[in-house]
């Protein structure tokens, strides 16, 4: 599983953990996140994330 970091605020989306506070189940791949997914810390869209 991979991790992706928000280039704006440094939040890391970990595919293994998901984002349960925002309805994203553990094990959800980044590419499977809805296009409407926003960084939970700063609110930018997923185009602002890079693999880390």
CSV table of C-alpha atoms in Angstrom, one decimal:
chain,number,residue,atom,x,y,z
A,1,UNK,CA,0.0,0.0,0.0
A,2,UNK,CA,1.2,3.5,-0.8
A,3,UNK,CA,1.1,6.9,0.9
A,4,UNK,CA,0.4,10.3,-0.7
A,5,UNK,CA,1.3,13.7,0.7
A,6,UNK,CA,-0.6,16.9,0.3
A,7,UNK,CA,1.9,19.4,-1.2
A,8,UNK,CA,0.1,22.3,0.5
A,9,UNK,CA,0.0,21.3,4.1
A,10,UNK,CA,1.9,18.0,4.4
A,11,UNK,CA,-1.0,15.8,5.3
A,12,UNK,CA,-0.3,12.1,4.4
A,13,UNK,CA,-3.0,9.9,3.1
A,14,UNK,CA,-2.1,6.3,3.9
A,15,UNK,CA,-4.0,3.8,1.8
A,16,UNK,CA,-3.6,1.2,4.6
A,17,UNK,CA,-5.4,3.5,7.1
A,18,UNK,CA,-7.8,5.2,4.8
A,19,UNK,CA,-9.6,8.3,6.2
A,20,UNK,CA,-12.4,6.9,8.4
A,21,UNK,CA,-13.2,10.4,9.8
A,22,UNK,CA,-14.3,11.3,6.2
A,23,UNK,CA,-15.9,8.1,5.2
A,24,UNK,CA,-12.9,6.5,3.5
A,25,UNK,CA,-12.4,2.9,4.5
A,26,UNK,CA,-9.0,1.4,5.4
A,27,UNK,CA,-7.4,-0.2,2.3
A,28,UNK,CA,-8.9,2.4,-0.1
A,29,UNK,CA,-6.4,3.1,-2.9
A,30,UNK,CA,-5.7,6.7,-3.6
A,31,UNK,CA,-6.8,6.3,-7.2
A,32,UNK,CA,-10.1,4.9,-6.0
A,33,UNK,CA,-10.9,8.0,-3.9
A,34,UNK,CA,-13.7,10.0,-5.4
A,35,UNK,CA,-12.8,13.0,-7.5
A,36,UNK,CA,-14.5,15.1,-4.9
A,37,UNK,CA,-12.0,14.0,-2.2
A,38,UNK,CA,-10.4,17.0,-0.4
A,39,UNK,CA,-7.5,17.2,2.0
A,40,UNK,CA,-9.0,16.9,5.4
A,41,UNK,CA,-6.6,19.5,6.8
A,42,UNK,CA,-6.4,22.3,4.2
A,43,UNK,CA,-9.3,21.5,1.7
A,44,UNK,CA,-7.3,21.3,-1.5
A,45,UNK,CA,-8.3,18.6,-4.1
A,46,UNK,CA,-6.5,15.4,-4.8
A,47,UNK,CA,-4.4,16.9,-7.7
A,48,UNK,CA,-2.3,18.5,-5.0
A,49,UNK,CA,-1.1,15.1,-3.6
A,50,UNK,CA,2.1,13.4,-4.6
A,51,UNK,CA,3.2,9.8,-3.8
A,52,UNK,CA,5.7,9.7,-1.0
